[in-house]
């Protein structure tokens, strides 16, 4: 495996990557996706799914000037197109979609979705239809190991069997580079 620190990027080509956050949840990165880790995962393009398993521990992803987060047995799927337009789907529990500048969050319940235009304009919440994908089963997490302030995650890419380790900070901690004191 390889350790990736804040500022590094994970890109999937063939297959998916499932990142296990022991005691917190999982991050599932779909095929043909790119996420930069700069203290919070920033989805550049593609699809990522976050699943929280513990109350009080937020999992969050940034896309453009927005953040999607889940906590306490909730799950959300984020899809970002090449133009920056995005769609957030709440698959289980509740998900919050908030402007990066700290404005009022929009709360989605299970079975609801919301879109953000390429210009950053938030749409209205709507029901997810079965044709749009609906809920997915829990992904099977790969390797597990944790560190204070960061969680080292096992990544297994489908198809080629490529493995790596990724550093992901949960939203409630301050990002600190493990290479700096």
PDB file of C-alpha atoms in Angstrom, residues 20-132:
ATOM      1  CA  UNK A  20     -12.995   2.098   5.714  1.00  0.00           C
ATOM      2  CA  UNK A  21     -13.036   4.558   8.609  1.00  0.00           C
ATOM      3  CA  UNK A  22     -13.074   2.246  11.654  1.00  0.00           C
ATOM      4  CA  UNK A  23     -15.863   3.180  14.060  1.00  0.00           C
ATOM      5  CA  UNK A  24     -16.990   6.057  11.809  1.00  0.00           C
ATOM      6  CA  UNK A  25     -18.124   4.727   8.419  1.00  0.00           C
ATOM      7  CA  UNK A  26     -17.025   4.262   4.814  1.00  0.00           C
ATOM      8  CA  UNK A  27     -16.219   6.245   1.695  1.00  0.00           C
ATOM      9  CA  UNK A  28     -16.915   4.441  -1.570  1.00  0.00           C
ATOM     10  CA  UNK A  29     -15.317   6.035  -4.657  1.00  0.00           C
ATOM     11  CA  UNK A  30     -16.909   4.884  -7.912  1.00  0.00           C
ATOM     12  CA  UNK A  31     -15.148   4.116 -11.179  1.00  0.00           C
ATOM     13  CA  UNK A  32     -13.830   7.139 -13.140  1.00  0.00           C
ATOM     14  CA  UNK A  33     -13.761   9.488 -10.123  1.00  0.00           C
ATOM     15  CA  UNK A  34     -11.206  11.846  -8.611  1.00  0.00           C
ATOM     16  CA  UNK A  35     -11.053  13.096  -5.015  1.00  0.00           C
ATOM     17  CA  UNK A  36      -8.403  15.439  -3.614  1.00  0.00           C
ATOM     18  CA  UNK A  37      -7.698  15.208   0.121  1.00  0.00           C
ATOM     19  CA  UNK A  38      -7.003  18.627   1.615  1.00  0.00           C
ATOM     20  CA  UNK A  39      -8.368  18.120   5.122  1.00  0.00           C
ATOM     21  CA  UNK A  40     -11.761  17.220   3.655  1.00  0.00           C
ATOM     22  CA  UNK A  41     -12.274  15.092   0.566  1.00  0.00           C
ATOM     23  CA  UNK A  42     -12.955  17.294  -2.477  1.00  0.00           C
ATOM     24  CA  UNK A  43     -14.779  15.478  -5.256  1.00  0.00           C
ATOM     25  CA  UNK A  44     -13.398  16.893  -8.505  1.00  0.00           C
ATOM     26  CA  UNK A  45     -15.511  14.626 -10.724  1.00  0.00           C
ATOM     27  CA  UNK A  46     -17.254  11.288 -10.524  1.00  0.00           C
ATOM     28  CA  UNK A  47     -19.277   9.643  -7.780  1.00  0.00           C
ATOM     29  CA  UNK A  48     -18.565   9.067  -4.104  1.00  0.00           C
ATOM     30  CA  UNK A  49     -20.775   7.602  -1.405  1.00  0.00           C
ATOM     31  CA  UNK A  50     -20.332   8.323   2.301  1.00  0.00           C
ATOM     32  CA  UNK A  51     -21.860   6.171   5.043  1.00  0.00           C
ATOM     33  CA  UNK A  52     -21.741   7.126   8.698  1.00  0.00           C
ATOM     34  CA  UNK A  53     -22.252   4.452  11.340  1.00  0.00           C
ATOM     35  CA  UNK A  54     -21.815   6.464  14.552  1.00  0.00           C
ATOM     36  CA  UNK A  55     -23.799   9.387  15.949  1.00  0.00           C
ATOM     37  CA  UNK A  56     -21.738  12.514  16.544  1.00  0.00           C
ATOM     38  CA  UNK A  57     -19.124  11.681  13.899  1.00  0.00           C
ATOM     39  CA  UNK A  58     -19.621  13.604  10.652  1.00  0.00           C
ATOM     40  CA  UNK A  59     -18.389  12.368   7.317  1.00  0.00           C
ATOM     41  CA  UNK A  60     -18.212  15.150   4.746  1.00  0.00           C
ATOM     42  CA  UNK A  61     -17.215  15.747   1.142  1.00  0.00           C
ATOM     43  CA  UNK A  62     -16.688  19.055  -0.616  1.00  0.00           C
ATOM     44  CA  UNK A  63     -17.762  19.779  -4.185  1.00  0.00           C
ATOM     45  CA  UNK A  64     -17.231  23.234  -5.631  1.00  0.00           C
ATOM     46  CA  UNK A  65     -18.395  25.721  -2.981  1.00  0.00           C
ATOM     47  CA  UNK A  66     -20.616  23.163  -1.225  1.00  0.00           C
ATOM     48  CA  UNK A  67     -20.268  20.460   1.441  1.00  0.00           C
ATOM     49  CA  UNK A  68     -22.388  17.341   1.878  1.00  0.00           C
ATOM     50  CA  UNK A  69     -22.245  15.627   5.272  1.00  0.00           C
ATOM     51  CA  UNK A  70     -23.852  12.685   7.053  1.00  0.00           C
ATOM     52  CA  UNK A  71     -23.837  11.527  10.658  1.00  0.00           C
ATOM     53  CA  UNK A  72     -25.360   8.718  12.718  1.00  0.00           C
ATOM     54  CA  UNK A  73     -26.272   5.794  10.434  1.00  0.00           C
ATOM     55  CA  UNK A  74     -26.848   7.939   7.355  1.00  0.00           C
ATOM     56  CA  UNK A  75     -25.626   7.645   3.774  1.00  0.00           C
ATOM     57  CA  UNK A  76     -25.385  10.014   0.809  1.00  0.00           C
ATOM     58  CA  UNK A  77     -24.174   9.728  -2.765  1.00  0.00           C
ATOM     59  CA  UNK A  78     -22.513  12.683  -4.505  1.00  0.00           C
ATOM     60  CA  UNK A  79     -22.058  12.797  -8.269  1.00  0.00           C
ATOM     61  CA  UNK A  80     -20.068  15.657  -9.830  1.00  0.00           C
ATOM     62  CA  UNK A  81     -19.985  16.106 -13.598  1.00  0.00           C
ATOM     63  CA  UNK A  82     -17.001  17.359 -15.613  1.00  0.00           C
ATOM     64  CA  UNK A  83     -18.599  20.842 -15.738  1.00  0.00           C
ATOM     65  CA  UNK A  84     -18.922  20.988 -11.920  1.00  0.00           C
ATOM     66  CA  UNK A  85     -22.697  20.423 -11.820  1.00  0.00           C
ATOM     67  CA  UNK A  86     -23.557  18.030  -8.989  1.00  0.00           C
ATOM     68  CA  UNK A  87     -26.309  15.873  -7.537  1.00  0.00           C
ATOM     69  CA  UNK A  88     -26.584  14.788  -3.893  1.00  0.00           C
ATOM     70  CA  UNK A  89     -28.809  11.830  -3.003  1.00  0.00           C
ATOM     71  CA  UNK A  90     -29.706  10.888   0.560  1.00  0.00           C
ATOM     72  CA  UNK A  91     -29.752   7.084   0.613  1.00  0.00           C
ATOM     73  CA  UNK A  92     -30.362   6.531   4.325  1.00  0.00           C
ATOM     74  CA  UNK A  93     -31.103   8.739   7.333  1.00  0.00           C
ATOM     75  CA  UNK A  94     -30.379  12.409   6.661  1.00  0.00           C
ATOM     76  CA  UNK A  95     -27.784  14.359   4.700  1.00  0.00           C
ATOM     77  CA  UNK A  96     -26.924  18.038   4.929  1.00  0.00           C
ATOM     78  CA  UNK A  97     -25.909  20.149   1.920  1.00  0.00           C
ATOM     79  CA  UNK A  98     -24.272  23.397   3.042  1.00  0.00           C
ATOM     80  CA  UNK A  99     -22.584  26.306   1.290  1.00  0.00           C
ATOM     81  CA  UNK A 100     -18.858  26.421   2.006  1.00  0.00           C
ATOM     82  CA  UNK A 101     -19.211  30.026   3.219  1.00  0.00           C
ATOM     83  CA  UNK A 102     -21.347  28.875   6.157  1.00  0.00           C
ATOM     84  CA  UNK A 103     -24.820  29.764   4.869  1.00  0.00           C
ATOM     85  CA  UNK A 104     -28.008  27.891   5.750  1.00  0.00           C
ATOM     86  CA  UNK A 105     -27.776  24.112   5.162  1.00  0.00           C
ATOM     87  CA  UNK A 106     -30.409  22.154   3.269  1.00  0.00           C
ATOM     88  CA  UNK A 107     -31.443  18.924   4.976  1.00  0.00           C
ATOM     89  CA  UNK A 108     -32.294  15.911   2.829  1.00  0.00           C
ATOM     90  CA  UNK A 109     -34.183  12.903   4.162  1.00  0.00           C
ATOM     91  CA  UNK A 110     -33.797   9.341   2.935  1.00  0.00           C
ATOM     92  CA  UNK A 111     -35.053   9.077  -0.634  1.00  0.00           C
ATOM     93  CA  UNK A 112     -34.508  12.752  -1.499  1.00  0.00           C
ATOM     94  CA  UNK A 113     -32.000  14.369  -3.860  1.00  0.00           C
ATOM     95  CA  UNK A 114     -30.916  17.885  -4.765  1.00  0.00           C
ATOM     96  CA  UNK A 115     -28.897  19.298  -7.666  1.00  0.00           C
ATOM     97  CA  UNK A 116     -26.352  22.100  -7.827  1.00  0.00           C
ATOM     98  CA  UNK A 117     -25.813  23.727 -11.221  1.00  0.00           C
ATOM     99  CA  UNK A 118     -22.380  24.262 -12.761  1.00  0.00           C
ATOM    100  CA  UNK A 119     -22.791  27.919 -11.688  1.00  0.00           C
ATOM    101  CA  UNK A 120     -23.258  26.820  -8.043  1.00  0.00           C
ATOM    102  CA  UNK A 121     -27.019  27.384  -7.799  1.00  0.00           C
ATOM    103  CA  UNK A 122     -28.808  24.967  -5.456  1.00  0.00           C
ATOM    104  CA  UNK A 123     -32.009  23.418  -6.828  1.00  0.00           C
ATOM    105  CA  UNK A 124     -35.031  22.125  -4.918  1.00  0.00           C
ATOM    106  CA  UNK A 125     -35.169  18.790  -3.117  1.00  0.00           C
ATOM    107  CA  UNK A 126     -36.960  16.044  -5.037  1.00  0.00           C
ATOM    108  CA  UNK A 127     -37.777  12.368  -4.543  1.00  0.00           C
ATOM    109  CA  UNK A 128     -35.272   9.826  -5.891  1.00  0.00           C
ATOM    110  CA  UNK A 129     -36.886   7.493  -8.399  1.00  0.00           C
ATOM    111  CA  UNK A 130     -35.866   3.845  -8.769  1.00  0.00           C
ATOM    112  CA  UNK A 131     -34.608   4.708 -12.272  1.00  0.00           C
ATOM    113  CA  UNK A 132     -32.149   7.190 -10.719  1.00  0.00           C
TER     114      UNK A 132
END
